[in-house]
Coordinates of C-alpha atoms in Angstrom, one line a residue:
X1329 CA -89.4 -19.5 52.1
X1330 CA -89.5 -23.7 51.8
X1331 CA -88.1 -23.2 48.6
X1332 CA -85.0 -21.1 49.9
X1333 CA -84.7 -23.3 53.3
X1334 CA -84.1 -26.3 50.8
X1335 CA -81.9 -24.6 48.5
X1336 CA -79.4 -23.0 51.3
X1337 CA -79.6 -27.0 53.3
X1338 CA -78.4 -28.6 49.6
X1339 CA -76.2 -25.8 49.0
X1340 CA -74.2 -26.6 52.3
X1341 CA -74.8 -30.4 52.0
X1342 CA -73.0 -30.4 48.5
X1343 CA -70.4 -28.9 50.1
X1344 CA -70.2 -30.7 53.2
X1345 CA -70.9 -34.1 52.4
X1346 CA -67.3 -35.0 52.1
X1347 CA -66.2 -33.9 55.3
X1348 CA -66.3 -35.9 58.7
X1349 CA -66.1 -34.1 62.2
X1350 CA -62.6 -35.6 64.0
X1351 CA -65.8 -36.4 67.0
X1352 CA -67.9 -38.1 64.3
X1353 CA -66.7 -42.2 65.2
X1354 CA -66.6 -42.1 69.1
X1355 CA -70.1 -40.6 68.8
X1356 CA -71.5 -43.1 66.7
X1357 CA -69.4 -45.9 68.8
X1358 CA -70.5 -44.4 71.6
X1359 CA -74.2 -44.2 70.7
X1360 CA -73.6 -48.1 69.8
X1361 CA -72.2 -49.1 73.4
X1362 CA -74.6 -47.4 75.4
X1363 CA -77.9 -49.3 73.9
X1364 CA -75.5 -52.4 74.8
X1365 CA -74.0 -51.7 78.2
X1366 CA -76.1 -48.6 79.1
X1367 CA -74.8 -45.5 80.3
X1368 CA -70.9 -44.8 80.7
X1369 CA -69.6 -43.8 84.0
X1370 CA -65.7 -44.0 83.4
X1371 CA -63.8 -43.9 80.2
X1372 CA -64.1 -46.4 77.2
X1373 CA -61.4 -46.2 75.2
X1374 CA -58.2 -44.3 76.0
X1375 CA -55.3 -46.5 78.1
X1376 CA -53.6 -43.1 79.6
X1377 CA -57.3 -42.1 81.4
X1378 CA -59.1 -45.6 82.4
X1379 CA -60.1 -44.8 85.3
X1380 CA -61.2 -41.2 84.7
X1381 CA -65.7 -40.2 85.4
X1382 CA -66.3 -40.0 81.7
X1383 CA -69.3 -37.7 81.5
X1384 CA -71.1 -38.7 78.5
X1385 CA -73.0 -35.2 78.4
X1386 CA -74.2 -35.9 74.6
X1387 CA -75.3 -39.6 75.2
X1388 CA -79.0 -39.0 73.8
X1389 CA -77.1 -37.2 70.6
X1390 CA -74.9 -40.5 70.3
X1391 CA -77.6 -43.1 70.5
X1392 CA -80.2 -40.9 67.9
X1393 CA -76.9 -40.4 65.8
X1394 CA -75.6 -44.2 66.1
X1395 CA -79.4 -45.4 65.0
X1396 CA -79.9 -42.9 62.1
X1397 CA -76.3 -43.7 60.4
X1398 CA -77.2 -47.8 60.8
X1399 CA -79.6 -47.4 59.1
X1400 CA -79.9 -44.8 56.6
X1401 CA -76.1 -44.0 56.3
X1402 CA -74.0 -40.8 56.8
X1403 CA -75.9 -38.7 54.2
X1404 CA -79.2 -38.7 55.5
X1405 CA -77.7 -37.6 59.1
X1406 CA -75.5 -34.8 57.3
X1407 CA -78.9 -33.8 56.0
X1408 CA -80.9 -33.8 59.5
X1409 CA -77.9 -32.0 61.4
X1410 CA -78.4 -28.8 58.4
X1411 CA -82.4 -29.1 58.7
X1412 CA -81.9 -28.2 62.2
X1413 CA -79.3 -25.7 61.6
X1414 CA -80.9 -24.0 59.1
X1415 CA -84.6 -24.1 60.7
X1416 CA -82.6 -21.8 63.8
X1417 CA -82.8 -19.1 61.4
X1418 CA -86.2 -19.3 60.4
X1419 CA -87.7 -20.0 64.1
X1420 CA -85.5 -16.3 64.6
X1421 CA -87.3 -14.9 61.8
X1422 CA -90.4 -12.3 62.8
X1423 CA -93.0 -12.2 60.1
X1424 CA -93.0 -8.8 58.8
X1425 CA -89.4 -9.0 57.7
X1426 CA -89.3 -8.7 53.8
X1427 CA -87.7 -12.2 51.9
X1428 CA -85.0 -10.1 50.1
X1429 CA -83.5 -9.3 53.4
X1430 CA -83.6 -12.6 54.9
X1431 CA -82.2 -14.7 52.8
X1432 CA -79.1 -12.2 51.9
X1433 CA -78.4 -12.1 55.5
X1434 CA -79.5 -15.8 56.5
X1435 CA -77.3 -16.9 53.4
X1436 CA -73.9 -14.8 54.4
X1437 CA -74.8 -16.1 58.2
X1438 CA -74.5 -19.6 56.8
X1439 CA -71.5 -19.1 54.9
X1440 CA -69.6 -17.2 57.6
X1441 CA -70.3 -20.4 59.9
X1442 CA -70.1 -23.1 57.4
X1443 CA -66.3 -23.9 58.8
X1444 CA -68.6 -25.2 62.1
X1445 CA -71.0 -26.9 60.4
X1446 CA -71.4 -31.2 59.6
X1447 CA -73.2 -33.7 61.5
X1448 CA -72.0 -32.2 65.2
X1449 CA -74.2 -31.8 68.3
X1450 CA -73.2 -27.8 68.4
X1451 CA -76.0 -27.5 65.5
X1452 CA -78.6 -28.8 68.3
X1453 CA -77.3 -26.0 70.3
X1454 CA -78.2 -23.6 68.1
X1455 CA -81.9 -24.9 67.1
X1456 CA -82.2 -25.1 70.9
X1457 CA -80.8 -21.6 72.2
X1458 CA -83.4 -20.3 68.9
X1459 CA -86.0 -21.6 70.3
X1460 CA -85.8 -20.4 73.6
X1461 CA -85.3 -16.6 72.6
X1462 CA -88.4 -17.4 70.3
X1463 CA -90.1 -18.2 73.8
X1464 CA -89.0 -15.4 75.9
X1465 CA -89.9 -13.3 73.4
X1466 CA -93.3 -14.1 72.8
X1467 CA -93.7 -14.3 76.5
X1468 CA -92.2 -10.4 76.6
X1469 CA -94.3 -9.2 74.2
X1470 CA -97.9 -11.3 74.2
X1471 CA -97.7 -13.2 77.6
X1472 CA -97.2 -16.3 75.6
X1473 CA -97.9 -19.2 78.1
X1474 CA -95.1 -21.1 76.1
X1475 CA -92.6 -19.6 78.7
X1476 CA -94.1 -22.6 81.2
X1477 CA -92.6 -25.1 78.7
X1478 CA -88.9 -24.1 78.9
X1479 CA -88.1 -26.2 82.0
X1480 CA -89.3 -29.3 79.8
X1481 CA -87.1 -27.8 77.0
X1482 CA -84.2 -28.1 79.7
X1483 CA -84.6 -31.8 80.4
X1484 CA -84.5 -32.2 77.0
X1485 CA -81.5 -30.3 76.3
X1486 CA -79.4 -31.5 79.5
X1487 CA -79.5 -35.0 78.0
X1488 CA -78.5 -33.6 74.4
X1489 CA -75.6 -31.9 75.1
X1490 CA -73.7 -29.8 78.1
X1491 CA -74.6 -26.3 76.3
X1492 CA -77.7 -26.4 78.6
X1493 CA -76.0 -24.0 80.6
X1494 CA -76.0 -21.3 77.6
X1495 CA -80.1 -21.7 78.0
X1496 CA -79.6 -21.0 81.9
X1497 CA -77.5 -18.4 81.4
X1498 CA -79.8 -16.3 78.8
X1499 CA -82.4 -17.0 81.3
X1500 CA -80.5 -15.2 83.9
X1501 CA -79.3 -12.4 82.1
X1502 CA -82.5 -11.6 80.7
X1503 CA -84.0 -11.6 84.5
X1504 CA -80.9 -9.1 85.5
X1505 CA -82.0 -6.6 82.4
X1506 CA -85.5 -6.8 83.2
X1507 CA -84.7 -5.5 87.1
X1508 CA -82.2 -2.9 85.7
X1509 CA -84.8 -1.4 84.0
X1510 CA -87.4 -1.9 86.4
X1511 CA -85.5 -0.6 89.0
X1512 CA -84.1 2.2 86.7
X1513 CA -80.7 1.6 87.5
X1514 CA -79.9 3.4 84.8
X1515 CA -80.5 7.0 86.6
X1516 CA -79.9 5.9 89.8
X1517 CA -76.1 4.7 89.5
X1518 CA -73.9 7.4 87.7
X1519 CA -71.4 5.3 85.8
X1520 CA -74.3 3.1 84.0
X1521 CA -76.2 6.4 82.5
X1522 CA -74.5 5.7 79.2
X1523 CA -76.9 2.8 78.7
X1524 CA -79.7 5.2 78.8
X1525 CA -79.1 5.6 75.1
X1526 CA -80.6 2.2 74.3
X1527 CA -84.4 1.4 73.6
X1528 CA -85.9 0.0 76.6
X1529 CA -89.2 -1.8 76.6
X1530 CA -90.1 -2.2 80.8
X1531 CA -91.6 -5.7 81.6
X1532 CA -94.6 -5.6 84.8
X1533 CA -92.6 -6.8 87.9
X1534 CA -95.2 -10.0 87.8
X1535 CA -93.7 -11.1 84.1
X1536 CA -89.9 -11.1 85.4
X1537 CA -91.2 -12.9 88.7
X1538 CA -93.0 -15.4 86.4
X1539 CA -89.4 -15.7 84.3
X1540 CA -87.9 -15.9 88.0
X1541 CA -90.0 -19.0 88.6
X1542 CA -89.8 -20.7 85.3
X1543 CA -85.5 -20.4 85.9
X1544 CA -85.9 -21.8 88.9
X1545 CA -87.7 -24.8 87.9
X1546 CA -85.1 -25.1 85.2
X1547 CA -82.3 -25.4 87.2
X1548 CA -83.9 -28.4 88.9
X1549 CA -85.2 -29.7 86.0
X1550 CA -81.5 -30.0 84.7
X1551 CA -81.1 -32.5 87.2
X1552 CA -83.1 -34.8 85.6
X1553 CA -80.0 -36.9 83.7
X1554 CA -78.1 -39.9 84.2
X1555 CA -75.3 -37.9 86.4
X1556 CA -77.3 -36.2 88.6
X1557 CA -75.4 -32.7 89.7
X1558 CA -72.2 -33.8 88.7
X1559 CA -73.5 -32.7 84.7
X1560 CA -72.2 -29.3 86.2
X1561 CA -69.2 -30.8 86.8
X1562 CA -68.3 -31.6 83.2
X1563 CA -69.5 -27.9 82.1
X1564 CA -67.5 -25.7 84.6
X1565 CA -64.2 -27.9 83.5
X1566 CA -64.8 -27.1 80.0
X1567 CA -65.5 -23.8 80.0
X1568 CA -62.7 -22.7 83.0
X1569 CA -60.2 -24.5 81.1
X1570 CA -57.9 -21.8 79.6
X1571 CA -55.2 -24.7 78.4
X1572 CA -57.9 -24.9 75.4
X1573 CA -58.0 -21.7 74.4
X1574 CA -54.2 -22.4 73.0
X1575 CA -54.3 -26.0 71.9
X1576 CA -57.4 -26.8 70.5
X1577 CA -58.6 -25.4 67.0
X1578 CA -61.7 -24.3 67.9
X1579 CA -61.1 -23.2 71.1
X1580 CA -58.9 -20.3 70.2
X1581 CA -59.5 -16.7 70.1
X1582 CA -61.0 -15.4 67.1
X1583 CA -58.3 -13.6 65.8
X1584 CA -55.6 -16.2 66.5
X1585 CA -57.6 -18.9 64.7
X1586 CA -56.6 -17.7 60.6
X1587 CA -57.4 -15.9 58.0
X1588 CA -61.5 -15.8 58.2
X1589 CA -62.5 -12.9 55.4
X1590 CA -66.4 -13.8 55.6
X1591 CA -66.7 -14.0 59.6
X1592 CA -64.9 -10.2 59.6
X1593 CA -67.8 -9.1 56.8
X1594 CA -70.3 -10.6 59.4
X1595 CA -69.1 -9.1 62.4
X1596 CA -68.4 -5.6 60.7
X1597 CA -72.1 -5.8 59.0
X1598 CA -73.5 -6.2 62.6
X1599 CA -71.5 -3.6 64.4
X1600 CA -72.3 -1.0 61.3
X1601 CA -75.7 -1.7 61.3
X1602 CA -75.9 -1.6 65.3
X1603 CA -74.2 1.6 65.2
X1604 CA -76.9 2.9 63.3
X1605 CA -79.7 1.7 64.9
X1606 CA -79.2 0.6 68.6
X1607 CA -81.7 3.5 69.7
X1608 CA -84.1 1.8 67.8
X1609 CA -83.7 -2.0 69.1
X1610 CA -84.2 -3.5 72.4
X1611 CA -81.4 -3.2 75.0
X1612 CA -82.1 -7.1 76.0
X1613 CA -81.3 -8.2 72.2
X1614 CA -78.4 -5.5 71.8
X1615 CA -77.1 -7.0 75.1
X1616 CA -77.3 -10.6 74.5
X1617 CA -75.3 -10.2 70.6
X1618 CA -72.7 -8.3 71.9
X1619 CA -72.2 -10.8 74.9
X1620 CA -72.1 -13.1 72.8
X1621 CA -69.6 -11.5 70.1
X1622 CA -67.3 -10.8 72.7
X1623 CA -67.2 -14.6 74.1
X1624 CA -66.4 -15.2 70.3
X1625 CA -63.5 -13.0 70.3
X1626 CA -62.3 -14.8 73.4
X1627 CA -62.7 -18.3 71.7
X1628 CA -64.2 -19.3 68.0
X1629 CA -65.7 -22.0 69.0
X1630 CA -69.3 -19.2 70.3
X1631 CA -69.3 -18.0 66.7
X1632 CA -72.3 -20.2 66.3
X1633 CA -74.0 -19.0 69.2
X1634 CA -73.3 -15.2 68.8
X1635 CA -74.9 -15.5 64.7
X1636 CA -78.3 -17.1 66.2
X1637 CA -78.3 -14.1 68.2
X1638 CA -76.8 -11.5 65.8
X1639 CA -78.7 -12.5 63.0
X1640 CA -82.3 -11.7 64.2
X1641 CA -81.4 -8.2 65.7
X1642 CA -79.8 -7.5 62.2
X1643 CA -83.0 -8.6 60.2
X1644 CA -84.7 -5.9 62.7
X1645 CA -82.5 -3.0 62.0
X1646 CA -82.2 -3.0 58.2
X1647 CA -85.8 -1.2 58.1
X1648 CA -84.4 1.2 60.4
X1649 CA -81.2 1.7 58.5
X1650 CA -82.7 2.0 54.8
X1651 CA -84.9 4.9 56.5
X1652 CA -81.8 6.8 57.2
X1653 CA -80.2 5.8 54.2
X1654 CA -82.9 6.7 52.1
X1655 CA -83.4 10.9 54.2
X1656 CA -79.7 11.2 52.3
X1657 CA -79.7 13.3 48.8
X1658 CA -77.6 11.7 46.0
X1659 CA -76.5 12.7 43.0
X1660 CA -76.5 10.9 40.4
X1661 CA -72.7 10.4 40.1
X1662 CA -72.9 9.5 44.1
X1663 CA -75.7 7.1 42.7
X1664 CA -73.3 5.2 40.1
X1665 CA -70.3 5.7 42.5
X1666 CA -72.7 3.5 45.3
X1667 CA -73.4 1.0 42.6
X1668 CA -69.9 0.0 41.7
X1669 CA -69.3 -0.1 44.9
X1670 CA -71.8 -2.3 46.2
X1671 CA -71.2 -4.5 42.8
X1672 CA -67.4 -5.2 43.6
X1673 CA -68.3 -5.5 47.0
X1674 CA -70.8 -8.4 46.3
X1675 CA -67.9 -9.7 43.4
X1676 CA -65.7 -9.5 46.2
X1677 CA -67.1 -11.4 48.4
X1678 CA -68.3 -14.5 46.0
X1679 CA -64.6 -14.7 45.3
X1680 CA -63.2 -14.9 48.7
X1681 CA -67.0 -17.5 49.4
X1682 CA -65.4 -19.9 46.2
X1683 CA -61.8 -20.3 47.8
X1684 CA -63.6 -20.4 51.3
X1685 CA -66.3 -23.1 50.3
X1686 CA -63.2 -24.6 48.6
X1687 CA -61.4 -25.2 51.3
X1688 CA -64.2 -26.6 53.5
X1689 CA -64.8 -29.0 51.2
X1690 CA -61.3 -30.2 51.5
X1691 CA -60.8 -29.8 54.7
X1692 CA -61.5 -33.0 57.1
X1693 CA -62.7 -35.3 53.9
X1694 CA -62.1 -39.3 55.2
X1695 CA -59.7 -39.4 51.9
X1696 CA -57.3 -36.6 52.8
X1697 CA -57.3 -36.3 56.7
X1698 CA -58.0 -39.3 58.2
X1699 CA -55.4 -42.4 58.4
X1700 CA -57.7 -44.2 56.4
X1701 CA -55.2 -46.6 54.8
X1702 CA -53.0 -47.0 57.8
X1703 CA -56.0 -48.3 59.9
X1704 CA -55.9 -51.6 58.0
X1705 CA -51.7 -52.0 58.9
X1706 CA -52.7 -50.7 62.6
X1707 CA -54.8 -53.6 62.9
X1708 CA -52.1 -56.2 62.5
X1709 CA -49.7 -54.7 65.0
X1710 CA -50.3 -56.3 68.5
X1711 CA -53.4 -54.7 70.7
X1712 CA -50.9 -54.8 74.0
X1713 CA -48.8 -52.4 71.7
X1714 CA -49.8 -48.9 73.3
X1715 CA -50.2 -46.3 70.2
X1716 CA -49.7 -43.1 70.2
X1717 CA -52.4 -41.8 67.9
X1718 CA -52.9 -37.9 66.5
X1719 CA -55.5 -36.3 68.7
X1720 CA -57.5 -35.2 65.4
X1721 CA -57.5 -38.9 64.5
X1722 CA -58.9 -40.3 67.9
X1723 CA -62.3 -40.5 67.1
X1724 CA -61.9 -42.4 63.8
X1725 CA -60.0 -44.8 65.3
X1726 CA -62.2 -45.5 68.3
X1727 CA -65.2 -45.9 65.2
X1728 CA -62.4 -48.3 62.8
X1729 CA -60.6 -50.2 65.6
X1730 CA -63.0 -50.3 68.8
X1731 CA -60.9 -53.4 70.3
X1732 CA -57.7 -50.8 70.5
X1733 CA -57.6 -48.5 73.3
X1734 CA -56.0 -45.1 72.2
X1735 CA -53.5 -42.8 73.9
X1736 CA -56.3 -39.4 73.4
X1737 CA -59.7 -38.3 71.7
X1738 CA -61.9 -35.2 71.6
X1739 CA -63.7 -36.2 75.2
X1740 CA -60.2 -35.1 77.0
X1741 CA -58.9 -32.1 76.6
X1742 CA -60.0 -31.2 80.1
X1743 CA -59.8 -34.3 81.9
X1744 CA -57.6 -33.7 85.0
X1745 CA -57.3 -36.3 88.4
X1746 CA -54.5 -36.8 90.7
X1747 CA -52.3 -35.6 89.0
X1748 CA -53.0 -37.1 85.9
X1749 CA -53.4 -35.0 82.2
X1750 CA -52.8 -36.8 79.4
X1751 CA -54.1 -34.4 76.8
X1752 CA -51.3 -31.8 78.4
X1753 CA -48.8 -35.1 78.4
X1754 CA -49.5 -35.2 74.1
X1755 CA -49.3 -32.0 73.4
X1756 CA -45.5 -31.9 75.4
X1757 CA -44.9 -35.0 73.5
X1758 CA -45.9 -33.9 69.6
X1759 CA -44.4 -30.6 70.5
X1760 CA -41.1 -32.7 71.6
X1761 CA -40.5 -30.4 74.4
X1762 CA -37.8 -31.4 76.9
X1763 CA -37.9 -34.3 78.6
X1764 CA -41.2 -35.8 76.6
X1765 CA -39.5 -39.2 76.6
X1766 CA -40.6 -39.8 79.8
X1767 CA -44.2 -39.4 79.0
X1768 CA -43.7 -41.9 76.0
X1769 CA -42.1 -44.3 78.8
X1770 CA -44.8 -43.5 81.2
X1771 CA -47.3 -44.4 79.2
X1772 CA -45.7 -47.7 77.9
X1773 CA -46.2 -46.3 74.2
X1774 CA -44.4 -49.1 71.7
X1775 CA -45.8 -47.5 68.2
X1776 CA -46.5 -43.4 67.5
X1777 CA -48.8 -42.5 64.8
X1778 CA -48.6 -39.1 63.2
X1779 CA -49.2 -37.2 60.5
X1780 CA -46.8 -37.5 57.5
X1781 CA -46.6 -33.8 57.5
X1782 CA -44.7 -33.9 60.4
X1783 CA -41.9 -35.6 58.7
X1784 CA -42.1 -33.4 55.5
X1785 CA -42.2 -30.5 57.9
X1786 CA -38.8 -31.8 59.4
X1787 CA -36.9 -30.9 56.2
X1788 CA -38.0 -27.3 55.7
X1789 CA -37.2 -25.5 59.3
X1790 CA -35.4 -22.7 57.4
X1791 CA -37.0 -19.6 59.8
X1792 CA -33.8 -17.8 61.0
X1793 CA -32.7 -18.4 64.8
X1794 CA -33.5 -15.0 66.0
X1795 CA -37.0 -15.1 64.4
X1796 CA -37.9 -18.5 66.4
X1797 CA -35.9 -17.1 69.8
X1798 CA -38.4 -13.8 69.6
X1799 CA -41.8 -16.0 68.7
X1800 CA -41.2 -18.6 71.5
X1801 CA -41.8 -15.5 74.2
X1802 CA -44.6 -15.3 73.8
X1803 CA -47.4 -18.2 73.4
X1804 CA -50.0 -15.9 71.0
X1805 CA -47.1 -15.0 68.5
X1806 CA -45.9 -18.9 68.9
X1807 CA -49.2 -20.4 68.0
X1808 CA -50.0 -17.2 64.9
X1809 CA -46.4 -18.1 64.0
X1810 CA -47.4 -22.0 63.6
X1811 CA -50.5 -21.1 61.7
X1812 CA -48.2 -18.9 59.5
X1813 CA -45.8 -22.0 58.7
X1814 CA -43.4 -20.8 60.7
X1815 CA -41.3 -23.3 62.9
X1816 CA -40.3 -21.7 66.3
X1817 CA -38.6 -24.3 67.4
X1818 CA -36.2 -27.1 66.3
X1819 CA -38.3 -29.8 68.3
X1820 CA -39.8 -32.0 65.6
X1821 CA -41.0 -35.1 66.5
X1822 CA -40.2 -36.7 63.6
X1823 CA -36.8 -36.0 63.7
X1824 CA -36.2 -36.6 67.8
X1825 CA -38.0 -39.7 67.5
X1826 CA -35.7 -41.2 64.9
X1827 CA -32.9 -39.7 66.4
X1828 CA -33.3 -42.1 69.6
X1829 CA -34.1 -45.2 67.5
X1830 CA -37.5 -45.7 66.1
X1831 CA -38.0 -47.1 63.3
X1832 CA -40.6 -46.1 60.6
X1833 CA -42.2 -49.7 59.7
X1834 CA -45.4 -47.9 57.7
X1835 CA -46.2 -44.9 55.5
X1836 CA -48.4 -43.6 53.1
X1837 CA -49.4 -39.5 52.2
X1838 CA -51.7 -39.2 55.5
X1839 CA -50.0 -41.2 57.9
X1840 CA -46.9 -42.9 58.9
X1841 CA -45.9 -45.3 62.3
X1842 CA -43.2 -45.6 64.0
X1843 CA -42.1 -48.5 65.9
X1844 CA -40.0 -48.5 69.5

């Protein structure tokens, strides 16, 4: 088992090592300014939102992540942040499932999330939320007096990121299926008899009080951070924010979000194996990973969450699932027919895992994403010269030029106040809807800074009229249709901006700046 936990952590370090999270420099410049000014209460580094009650929900991941790159460098964090991930797993793990099974599942449960993965606070998250179901389930089944420590598990994981509220929540939910089945709802109310079907294992009323208690203290506990009660502030506008779910990559529904061949063999594994053994598995567990899967259908970004739950309950039903298999009679032509099968199946699959791992490894390198080369020109150009940076780009450029305020970043997406939104003014600015030179004005921006695909992307708008007229009704077939490569619209920034003036004064393959 040590020899297979450091295998799958090099395995995905090879092929992560070149990529950088767009969050990656306001993190480790954030991490920098807080053990020199302490912590923020307004916002750092954008010119559009100065004013705005940044809270810095992540600030203990900053400073631990600011210290280890000083001194050790990027490598050794990329490292730490895949220890953790990968020890989720094996916290999950019971001990009488066989090695053969775990590591064929853990490894496909890594590779369908490996498009998540890098030095990112979300890997935290899922260390954390496994260790709490380790918890509750040792309480449920041996009294464990661990289950007293969870409230200092909260205080540690309020000041480490704002998923703390995922821990509260499978806290509360696993209270509400204890008293359904305590209360055997599931005979008394007509329309729920259909959950009768699952395996239920009845907790004493004195073990779901106890688990009353411990949430309880929790929820104060959470209080315990530099912002008091207004951390819930910062969770309920993320997560009620439906603006994301249509402008932000990993905010959007699963099957708006691209092609993703190994995360549909992960969810059709689960569901076929649940199928054929949810009368065997308990109702809490089968509740919790199809919560879970469904809040990854509405938005990618719970994929993580819903394998660290998935992945366990699958481990538990492949013994239940070979028993049945193995009650069928095959011939031997049924035998060689399962085989070859199975064999291109597996082929199948390491084909689809090269181009896959491929394009991970390509995707967000520093080389062929980030304005690496144009920082250097940027930082001749005037600092009372308001820029209009790409919102993928923000975070570099808060890390590469820190005396430069920026127009947005990834800590804004939901920022709203009187009126103000300036992630909603940039995306009706790059999207050069009507009337976006006012925002440009409003914000007193002298220099724009985009992606050079943007003017490459100018010269091939070939999609017929009618095609783009039909698309544009409807915002889900607009944003597939982008994804696709197909423009819906005429608006390219590019081409306005140059239209009314500006002047390209830099360029290279990544980026390119325009000039008022």
């Amino acid at each position: 088992y040590f020899l297979f936990f450091i295998v799958l952590v090099l395995s995905l370090f090879v092929v992560l090592h070149r990529s950088l999270d767009p969050d990656f420099g306001w993190h480790i410049k954030t991490g920098e300014l807080i053990l020199e000014r302490g912590i923020p209460m307004v916002d750092w580094y954008s010119y559009t939102m100065p004013a705005f009650p940044w809270i810095a929900h992540e600030w203990l991941v900053d400073i631990f992540m600011y210290t280890v790159y000083s001194y050790v460098g990027f490598y050794a964090l990329l490292f730490i942040f895949l220890c953790w991930y990968v020890l989720s797993f094996f916290i999950a793990k019971r001990q009488e499932q066989s090695f053969t099974s775990f590591s064929l599942v853990v490894g496909l449960s890594c590779l369908a999330t490996i498009g998540f993965l890098g030095v990112r606070p979300q890997m935290l998250t899922v260390l954390l939320v496994a260790v709490l179901l380790k918890i509750i389930d040792t309480f449920l089944d041996n009294s464990s007096r661990l289950i007293y420590t969870v409230p200092l598990l909260l205080v540690l994981w309020v000041n480490l990121h704002g998923s703390f509220f995922v821990g509260l929540f499978i806290l509360v939910a696993i209270i509400s299926l204890e008293l359904y089945k305590h209360w055997n709802l599931g005979n008394k109310v007509r329309w729920l008899h259909f959950l009768n079907n699952f395996h239920y294992k009845k907790q004493p009323l004195s073990k779901i009080l106890t688990l009353g208690v411990v949430l309880f203290i929790s929820c104060i506990a959470t209080l315990i951070n530099p912002y008091g009660i207004r951390i819930y502030i910062e969770v309920f506008r993320t997560i009620g924010d439906n603006f994301l779910k249509f402008h932000i990559t990993e905010w959007l529904p699963l099957l708006l979000s691209g092609f993703q061949p190994i995360i549909y063999v992960y969810i059709a594994i689960y569901l076929g194996v649940l199928m054929k053994s949810y009368r065997k598995l308990e109702f809490n567990k089968v509740f919790l990973s199809l919560f879970f899967l469904l809040l990854s259908l509405s938005s990618i970004r719970y994929f993580l969450l819903f394998v660290i739950v998935a992945t366990p309950l699958i481990l538990e039903a492949i013994p239940y699932v070979r028993t049945q298999l193995s009650s069928f009679k095959y011939t031997t032509l049924k035998r060689i027919d399962i085989i070859m099968a199975g064999s291109l199946f597996i082929i199948l699959i390491c084909i689809v895992s090269y181009f896959v791992v491929s394009d991970i490894a390509k995707h967000l390198s520093k080389s062929e994403f980030y304005p690496v080369k144009a920082v250097s020109f940027l930082k001749t150009q005037p600092l009372s010269d308001n820029v209009l940076n790409d919102y993928g780009w923000g975070g570099y450029l808060i890390w590469k030029i820190p005396e430069r305020k920026f127009f947005v970043d990834g800590r804004m997406p939901s920022w709203r106040e009187n009126g103000q939104f300036a992630f909603g003014d940039y995306i009706t600015i790059m999207q050069a809807k009507e009337g976006f030179e006012t925002y440009l004005s409003k914000y007193n921006v002298a220099l724009v800074m985009i992606p050079t695909k943007l003017k490459q992307a100018s010269k091939i708008n070939t999609t017929p009229q009618f095609v783009k007229d039909f698309l544009k009704q409807h915002e889900a077939l607009n944003l597939l249709s982008a994804a696709l490569g197909i423009y819906t619209s005429n608006n390219n920034l590019y081409t306005k901006l140059t239209e009314q003036g500006w002047m390209e004064i830099y360029e290279d393959e990544t980026a390119l700046i325009l000039k008022k």
